[in-house]
PDB file of C-alpha atoms in Angstrom:
ATOM      1  CA  MET S   1     117.682 -91.818  81.031  1.00  0.00           C
ATOM      2  CA  ARG S   2     115.535 -91.928  84.161  1.00  0.00           C
ATOM      3  CA  TRP S   3     113.173 -89.116  85.028  1.00  0.00           C
ATOM      4  CA  ARG S   4     114.035 -87.170  88.198  1.00  0.00           C
ATOM      5  CA  PRO S   5     112.298 -84.272  89.972  1.00  0.00           C
ATOM      6  CA  ARG S   6     113.578 -80.699  89.270  1.00  0.00           C
ATOM      7  CA  SER S   7     115.346 -78.871  92.130  1.00  0.00           C
ATOM      8  CA  THR S   8     114.600 -75.320  93.284  1.00  0.00           C
ATOM      9  CA  ALA S   9     117.873 -74.148  91.701  1.00  0.00           C
ATOM     10  CA  ASP S  10     116.829 -75.571  88.352  1.00  0.00           C
ATOM     11  CA  VAL S  11     113.498 -73.749  88.465  1.00  0.00           C
ATOM     12  CA  LEU S  12     115.080 -70.431  89.427  1.00  0.00           C
ATOM     13  CA  GLY S  13     117.705 -70.776  86.696  1.00  0.00           C
ATOM     14  CA  ALA S  14     115.077 -71.395  83.991  1.00  0.00           C
ATOM     15  CA  ALA S  15     113.026 -68.429  85.174  1.00  0.00           C
ATOM     16  CA  ALA S  16     116.077 -66.171  84.966  1.00  0.00           C
ATOM     17  CA  VAL S  17     116.824 -67.279  81.423  1.00  0.00           C
ATOM     18  CA  ALA S  18     113.192 -66.714  80.345  1.00  0.00           C
ATOM     19  CA  LEU S  19     113.193 -63.237  81.889  1.00  0.00           C
ATOM     20  CA  ALA S  20     116.434 -62.340  80.106  1.00  0.00           C
ATOM     21  CA  LEU S  21     115.022 -63.489  76.744  1.00  0.00           C
ATOM     22  CA  THR S  22     111.822 -61.481  77.300  1.00  0.00           C
ATOM     23  CA  VAL S  23     113.789 -58.325  78.070  1.00  0.00           C
ATOM     24  CA  ALA S  24     116.022 -58.815  75.008  1.00  0.00           C
ATOM     25  CA  LEU S  25     113.025 -59.287  72.709  1.00  0.00           C
ATOM     26  CA  ALA S  26     111.305 -56.204  74.111  1.00  0.00           C
ATOM     27  CA  GLN S  27     114.413 -54.104  73.559  1.00  0.00           C
ATOM     28  CA  SER S  28     114.765 -55.355  69.948  1.00  0.00           C
ATOM     29  CA  ALA S  29     111.103 -54.586  69.192  1.00  0.00           C
ATOM     30  CA  THR S  30     111.453 -51.093  70.654  1.00  0.00           C
ATOM     31  CA  HIS S  31     114.558 -50.495  68.536  1.00  0.00           C
ATOM     32  CA  LEU S  32     112.819 -51.639  65.316  1.00  0.00           C
ATOM     33  CA  LEU S  33     109.781 -49.471  66.011  1.00  0.00           C
ATOM     34  CA  ALA S  34     112.003 -46.456  66.583  1.00  0.00           C
ATOM     35  CA  LYS S  35     113.786 -47.057  63.262  1.00  0.00           C
ATOM     36  CA  ALA S  36     110.483 -47.491  61.397  1.00  0.00           C
ATOM     37  CA  ALA S  37     109.133 -44.259  62.897  1.00  0.00           C
ATOM     38  CA  ALA S  38     112.264 -42.390  61.817  1.00  0.00           C
ATOM     39  CA  ALA S  39     112.160 -43.836  58.300  1.00  0.00           C
ATOM     40  CA  TRP S  40     108.420 -43.568  57.562  1.00  0.00           C
ATOM     41  CA  PRO S  41     108.780 -40.644  55.099  1.00  0.00           C
ATOM     42  CA  LEU S  42     111.210 -42.743  53.023  1.00  0.00           C
ATOM     43  CA  LEU S  43     108.912 -45.752  53.198  1.00  0.00           C
ATOM     44  CA  ALA S  44     105.985 -43.588  52.123  1.00  0.00           C
ATOM     45  CA  LEU S  45     107.940 -42.321  49.129  1.00  0.00           C
ATOM     46  CA  ILE S  46     108.895 -45.858  48.143  1.00  0.00           C
ATOM     47  CA  GLY S  47     105.271 -46.951  48.386  1.00  0.00           C
ATOM     48  CA  LEU S  48     104.142 -43.989  46.315  1.00  0.00           C
ATOM     49  CA  GLY S  49     106.766 -44.771  43.705  1.00  0.00           C
ATOM     50  CA  LEU S  50     105.643 -48.379  43.452  1.00  0.00           C
ATOM     51  CA  ALA S  51     102.033 -47.255  43.065  1.00  0.00           C
ATOM     52  CA  VAL S  52     102.837 -44.688  40.370  1.00  0.00           C
ATOM     53  CA  MET S  53     105.275 -46.878  38.398  1.00  0.00           C
ATOM     54  CA  PRO S  54     102.621 -48.917  36.498  1.00  0.00           C
ATOM     55  CA  SER S  55     100.862 -45.728  35.429  1.00  0.00           C
ATOM     56  CA  GLY S  56     104.147 -44.281  34.234  1.00  0.00           C
ATOM     57  CA  LEU S  57     104.904 -47.404  32.231  1.00  0.00           C
ATOM     58  CA  LEU S  58     101.450 -47.304  30.664  1.00  0.00           C
ATOM     59  CA  VAL S  59     101.854 -43.655  29.697  1.00  0.00           C
ATOM     60  CA  ARG S  60     105.313 -44.322  28.259  1.00  0.00           C
ATOM     61  CA  GLY S  61     104.011 -47.299  26.298  1.00  0.00           C
ATOM     62  CA  SER S  62     101.093 -45.248  24.975  1.00  0.00           C
ATOM     63  CA  ARG S  63     103.415 -42.478  23.871  1.00  0.00           C
ATOM     64  CA  ARG S  64     105.718 -44.963  22.151  1.00  0.00           C
ATOM     65  CA  ARG S  65     102.812 -46.544  20.279  1.00  0.00           C
ATOM     66  CA  ARG S  66     101.538 -43.126  19.231  1.00  0.00           C
ATOM     67  CA  ALA S  67     105.010 -42.176  18.007  1.00  0.00           C
ATOM     68  CA  ASP S  68     105.214 -45.439  16.051  1.00  0.00           C
ATOM     69  CA  ARG S  69     101.833 -44.758  14.437  1.00  0.00           C
ATOM     70  CA  GLU S  70     102.872 -41.239  13.519  1.00  0.00           C
ATOM     71  CA  ARG S  71     106.128 -42.517  12.062  1.00  0.00           C
ATOM     72  CA  LEU S  72     104.346 -45.167  10.024  1.00  0.00           C
ATOM     73  CA  ALA S  73     101.768 -42.641   8.825  1.00  0.00           C
ATOM     74  CA  ARG S  74     104.644 -40.789   7.156  1.00  0.00           C
ATOM     75  CA  LEU S  75     106.201 -43.969   5.778  1.00  0.00           C
ATOM     76  CA  ARG S  76     107.301 -43.672   2.154  1.00  0.00           C
ATOM     77  CA  ILE S  77     109.524 -46.210   0.397  1.00  0.00           C
ATOM     78  CA  SER S  78     110.928 -45.561  -3.048  1.00  0.00           C
ATOM     79  CA  LEU S  79     111.272 -48.192  -5.744  1.00  0.00           C
ATOM     80  CA  PRO S  80     115.104 -48.123  -5.640  1.00  0.00           C
ATOM     81  CA  GLU S  81     114.918 -48.765  -1.883  1.00  0.00           C
ATOM     82  CA  LEU S  82     112.559 -51.683  -2.443  1.00  0.00           C
ATOM     83  CA  ASP S  83     114.765 -53.079  -5.206  1.00  0.00           C
ATOM     84  CA  ALA S  84     117.777 -53.071  -2.872  1.00  0.00           C
ATOM     85  CA  MET S  85     116.000 -55.100  -0.176  1.00  0.00           C
ATOM     86  CA  SER S  86     116.353 -58.796   0.491  1.00  0.00           C
ATOM     87  CA  ASP S  87     113.285 -61.008   0.159  1.00  0.00           C
ATOM     88  CA  GLU S  88     112.679 -60.892   3.914  1.00  0.00           C
ATOM     89  CA  GLN S  89     113.165 -57.126   4.106  1.00  0.00           C
ATOM     90  CA  PHE S  90     110.663 -56.747   1.274  1.00  0.00           C
ATOM     91  CA  GLU S  91     108.092 -58.742   3.260  1.00  0.00           C
ATOM     92  CA  TYR S  92     108.640 -56.588   6.352  1.00  0.00           C
ATOM     93  CA  ALA S  93     108.271 -53.460   4.220  1.00  0.00           C
ATOM     94  CA  LEU S  94     104.903 -54.671   2.885  1.00  0.00           C
ATOM     95  CA  ARG S  95     103.782 -55.393   6.443  1.00  0.00           C
ATOM     96  CA  ASP S  96     104.714 -51.862   7.556  1.00  0.00           C
ATOM     97  CA  LEU S  97     102.901 -50.363   4.588  1.00  0.00           C
ATOM     98  CA  LEU S  98      99.744 -52.258   5.517  1.00  0.00           C
ATOM     99  CA  VAL S  99     100.055 -51.039   9.110  1.00  0.00           C
ATOM    100  CA  ARG S 100     100.439 -47.514   7.760  1.00  0.00           C
ATOM    101  CA  ASP S 101      97.154 -47.996   5.913  1.00  0.00           C
ATOM    102  CA  GLY S 102      95.370 -49.027   9.120  1.00  0.00           C
ATOM    103  CA  TRP S 103      95.628 -52.815   8.917  1.00  0.00           C
ATOM    104  CA  ALA S 104      96.588 -54.941  11.904  1.00  0.00           C
ATOM    105  CA  ALA S 105      99.269 -56.812   9.982  1.00  0.00           C
ATOM    106  CA  ARG S 106     101.989 -59.333  10.719  1.00  0.00           C
ATOM    107  CA  LYS S 107     104.722 -60.990   8.706  1.00  0.00           C
ATOM    108  CA  ALA S 108     103.952 -64.664   8.219  1.00  0.00           C
ATOM    109  CA  GLY S 109     106.326 -65.741   5.458  1.00  0.00           C
ATOM    110  CA  ARG S 110     108.436 -68.794   6.273  1.00  0.00           C
ATOM    111  CA  ALA S 111     108.971 -72.315   5.027  1.00  0.00           C
ATOM    112  CA  GLY S 112     105.580 -73.883   4.340  1.00  0.00           C
ATOM    113  CA  ASP S 113     103.771 -70.528   4.538  1.00  0.00           C
ATOM    114  CA  GLN S 114     101.171 -71.665   1.975  1.00  0.00           C
ATOM    115  CA  ALA S 115     101.531 -68.541  -0.176  1.00  0.00           C
ATOM    116  CA  ALA S 116     101.074 -66.063   2.696  1.00  0.00           C
ATOM    117  CA  ASP S 117     103.971 -63.712   3.446  1.00  0.00           C
ATOM    118  CA  VAL S 118     101.903 -61.027   5.196  1.00  0.00           C
ATOM    119  CA  ILE S 119      98.461 -61.329   6.792  1.00  0.00           C
ATOM    120  CA  GLY S 120      96.352 -58.362   7.870  1.00  0.00           C
ATOM    121  CA  VAL S 121      92.906 -57.524   9.220  1.00  0.00           C
ATOM    122  CA  LEU S 122      90.951 -54.292   8.817  1.00  0.00           C
ATOM    123  CA  ILE S 123      87.306 -53.798   9.748  1.00  0.00           C
ATOM    124  CA  PRO S 124      85.076 -53.830   7.708  1.00  0.00           C
ATOM    125  CA  LEU S 125      87.277 -55.099   4.870  1.00  0.00           C
ATOM    126  CA  GLY S 126      88.114 -58.347   6.609  1.00  0.00           C
ATOM    127  CA  ARG S 127      91.263 -60.404   6.220  1.00  0.00           C
ATOM    128  CA  ILE S 128      93.965 -59.952   3.575  1.00  0.00           C
ATOM    129  CA  VAL S 129      96.721 -62.324   2.499  1.00  0.00           C
ATOM    130  CA  VAL S 130      99.719 -60.891   0.656  1.00  0.00           C
ATOM    131  CA  GLN S 131     102.186 -62.970  -1.317  1.00  0.00           C
ATOM    132  CA  ALA S 132     105.447 -61.061  -1.870  1.00  0.00           C
ATOM    133  CA  LYS S 133     107.513 -61.666  -5.002  1.00  0.00           C
ATOM    134  CA  HIS S 134     110.738 -59.714  -4.778  1.00  0.00           C
ATOM    135  CA  THR S 135     112.623 -59.955  -8.032  1.00  0.00           C
ATOM    136  CA  ARG S 136     115.320 -58.272 -10.028  1.00  0.00           C
ATOM    137  CA  VAL S 137     114.263 -55.147 -11.901  1.00  0.00           C
ATOM    138  CA  GLY S 138     112.403 -56.204 -15.032  1.00  0.00           C
ATOM    139  CA  GLY S 139     111.636 -59.688 -13.685  1.00  0.00           C
ATOM    140  CA  LYS S 140     108.167 -61.079 -14.351  1.00  0.00           C
ATOM    141  CA  VAL S 141     105.753 -63.090 -12.213  1.00  0.00           C
ATOM    142  CA  GLY S 142     103.767 -65.763 -14.015  1.00  0.00           C
ATOM    143  CA  SER S 143     100.347 -67.350 -13.639  1.00  0.00           C
ATOM    144  CA  SER S 144     101.573 -70.203 -11.432  1.00  0.00           C
ATOM    145  CA  VAL S 145     101.841 -67.802  -8.481  1.00  0.00           C
ATOM    146  CA  MET S 146      98.216 -66.767  -9.007  1.00  0.00           C
ATOM    147  CA  TYR S 147      97.100 -70.412  -8.979  1.00  0.00           C
ATOM    148  CA  GLN S 148      98.940 -71.048  -5.732  1.00  0.00           C
ATOM    149  CA  VAL S 149      97.543 -67.990  -3.959  1.00  0.00           C
ATOM    150  CA  LYS S 150      93.997 -68.743  -5.036  1.00  0.00           C
ATOM    151  CA  GLY S 151      94.328 -72.300  -3.798  1.00  0.00           C
ATOM    152  CA  THR S 152      95.412 -71.369  -0.268  1.00  0.00           C
ATOM    153  CA  ALA S 153      94.052 -67.882   0.542  1.00  0.00           C
ATOM    154  CA  GLY S 154      90.548 -69.012   1.418  1.00  0.00           C
ATOM    155  CA  PRO S 155      90.921 -72.623   2.583  1.00  0.00           C
ATOM    156  CA  ALA S 156      94.206 -72.227   4.504  1.00  0.00           C
ATOM    157  CA  HIS S 157      94.052 -68.616   5.706  1.00  0.00           C
ATOM    158  CA  ARG S 158      90.301 -67.738   5.691  1.00  0.00           C
ATOM    159  CA  ALA S 159      91.135 -64.630   3.686  1.00  0.00           C
ATOM    160  CA  ASP S 160      88.631 -62.231   2.169  1.00  0.00           C
ATOM    161  CA  HIS S 161      91.246 -60.741  -0.171  1.00  0.00           C
ATOM    162  CA  ALA S 162      94.326 -62.211  -1.833  1.00  0.00           C
ATOM    163  CA  VAL S 163      97.038 -59.979  -3.305  1.00  0.00           C
ATOM    164  CA  VAL S 164     100.321 -60.711  -5.031  1.00  0.00           C
ATOM    165  CA  VAL S 165     102.872 -57.881  -4.823  1.00  0.00           C
ATOM    166  CA  THR S 166     106.089 -57.603  -6.819  1.00  0.00           C
ATOM    167  CA  ASN S 167     108.682 -54.941  -7.469  1.00  0.00           C
ATOM    168  CA  GLY S 168     108.828 -56.316 -11.004  1.00  0.00           C
ATOM    169  CA  LEU S 169     106.083 -57.053 -13.527  1.00  0.00           C
ATOM    170  CA  PHE S 170     103.399 -59.660 -14.206  1.00  0.00           C
ATOM    171  CA  THR S 171     102.895 -61.562 -17.400  1.00  0.00           C
ATOM    172  CA  ARG S 172      99.757 -60.685 -19.330  1.00  0.00           C
ATOM    173  CA  ASP S 173      98.283 -64.126 -18.625  1.00  0.00           C
ATOM    174  CA  ALA S 174      98.923 -63.734 -14.876  1.00  0.00           C
ATOM    175  CA  MET S 175      97.128 -60.382 -14.713  1.00  0.00           C
ATOM    176  CA  ALA S 176      94.190 -61.651 -16.757  1.00  0.00           C
ATOM    177  CA  TRP S 177      93.871 -64.829 -14.705  1.00  0.00           C
ATOM    178  CA  GLY S 178      94.050 -62.895 -11.447  1.00  0.00           C
ATOM    179  CA  ASP S 179      91.371 -60.456 -12.618  1.00  0.00           C
ATOM    180  CA  ARG S 180      89.044 -63.329 -13.540  1.00  0.00           C
ATOM    181  CA  HIS S 181      89.499 -65.280 -10.322  1.00  0.00           C
ATOM    182  CA  GLY S 182      89.682 -62.595  -7.661  1.00  0.00           C
ATOM    183  CA  VAL S 183      93.439 -62.587  -7.022  1.00  0.00           C
ATOM    184  CA  ARG S 184      94.561 -58.981  -7.118  1.00  0.00           C
ATOM    185  CA  TRP S 185      98.017 -57.940  -8.228  1.00  0.00           C
ATOM    186  CA  VAL S 186     100.373 -55.047  -7.512  1.00  0.00           C
ATOM    187  CA  ASP S 187     103.060 -54.544 -10.121  1.00  0.00           C
ATOM    188  CA  ARG S 188     105.906 -52.049 -10.130  1.00  0.00           C
ATOM    189  CA  ASP S 189     103.695 -49.119 -11.104  1.00  0.00           C
ATOM    190  CA  ARG S 190     101.059 -49.840  -8.477  1.00  0.00           C
ATOM    191  CA  LEU S 191     103.757 -50.508  -5.893  1.00  0.00           C
ATOM    192  CA  ASP S 192     105.182 -47.052  -6.489  1.00  0.00           C
ATOM    193  CA  ARG S 193     101.763 -45.479  -5.928  1.00  0.00           C
ATOM    194  CA  TRP S 194     101.278 -47.525  -2.780  1.00  0.00           C
ATOM    195  CA  ALA S 195     104.727 -47.400  -1.179  1.00  0.00           C
ATOM    196  CA  HIS S 196     106.140 -44.099  -2.425  1.00  0.00           C
ATOM    197  CA  GLN S 197     103.148 -41.880  -3.174  1.00  0.00           C
ATOM    198  CA  GLY S 198     101.256 -42.982  -0.041  1.00  0.00           C
ATOM    199  CA  ARG S 199      98.054 -44.332  -1.565  1.00  0.00           C
ATOM    200  CA  ALA S 200      96.335 -46.865   0.696  1.00  0.00           C
ATOM    201  CA  LEU S 201      96.376 -50.359  -0.779  1.00  0.00           C
ATOM    202  CA  HIS S 202      92.653 -51.015  -0.270  1.00  0.00           C
ATOM    203  CA  GLU S 203      91.852 -47.752  -2.034  1.00  0.00           C
ATOM    204  CA  LEU S 204      94.335 -48.462  -4.816  1.00  0.00           C
ATOM    205  CA  LEU S 205      92.807 -51.887  -5.469  1.00  0.00           C
ATOM    206  CA  GLY S 206      89.217 -50.960  -4.603  1.00  0.00           C
ATOM    207  CA  LEU S 207      88.870 -53.761  -2.066  1.00  0.00           C
ATOM    208  CA  PRO S 208      85.216 -54.316  -1.129  1.00  0.00           C
ATOM    209  CA  ALA S 209      83.900 -54.855   2.375  1.00  0.00           C
ATOM    210  CA  ARG S 210      83.986 -58.372   3.723  1.00  0.00           C
ATOM    211  CA  ARG S 211      81.527 -60.775   2.150  1.00  0.00           C
ATOM    212  CA  SER S 212      80.064 -63.932   3.620  1.00  0.00           C
ATOM    213  CA  ARG S 213      80.894 -65.923   0.488  1.00  0.00           C
ATOM    214  CA  LEU S 214      84.292 -65.682  -1.195  1.00  0.00           C
ATOM    215  CA  PRO S 215      85.112 -66.142  -4.883  1.00  0.00           C
ATOM    216  CA  TRP S 216      87.360 -69.152  -4.188  1.00  0.00           C
ATOM    217  CA  ARG S 217      84.661 -70.870  -2.127  1.00  0.00           C
ATOM    218  CA  ARG S 218      82.043 -70.947  -4.846  1.00  0.00           C
ATOM    219  CA  ALA S 219      81.004 -74.300  -6.113  1.00  0.00           C
ATOM    220  CA  ALA S 220      82.323 -75.211  -9.567  1.00  0.00           C
TER     221      ALA S 220
END
């Protein structure tokens, strides 16, 4: 297409179109400003709501956590209730009991858990590893469990305390071996005092404050 000079009619037509667009834009802007001025109280309320919402969520979360702590502080679980639990429910119950006692605890039991079903931390006592052995009433836990817990509590989990808990009983050899090698045990009687009577586990077992050198790390 060849270039050709623009006629006077072309110039006047373009100017008219530009003027019309300018007027239309000005009218639209005036209309929007009028609407914004009329709606500013609503916009202010929305802005205030958005500003207050995070604070409200924080307060609600704080209240929920406080309610959870108060509920756990009253937590009591009877032996028949513990007996009726599944293995996993038993582990969760032990976790909640540790939390009740002030530990920051979590359930860790799963395939390949290396003898740690629940792990907790409490200053200045340090780190605790709990191995749960849920059994039928009258069932007994033998020494092999003690060997396993001793072998993994320190090296695998950096624990300061290792505890085996059962709703049953321990063999005499298991209790004696645990006492000699620093693996504490909670049998049915101790479990009742901990879970049902409300005695804190670290008080029940007399757990000492964290030490820099652990029994299972001593040289042979």
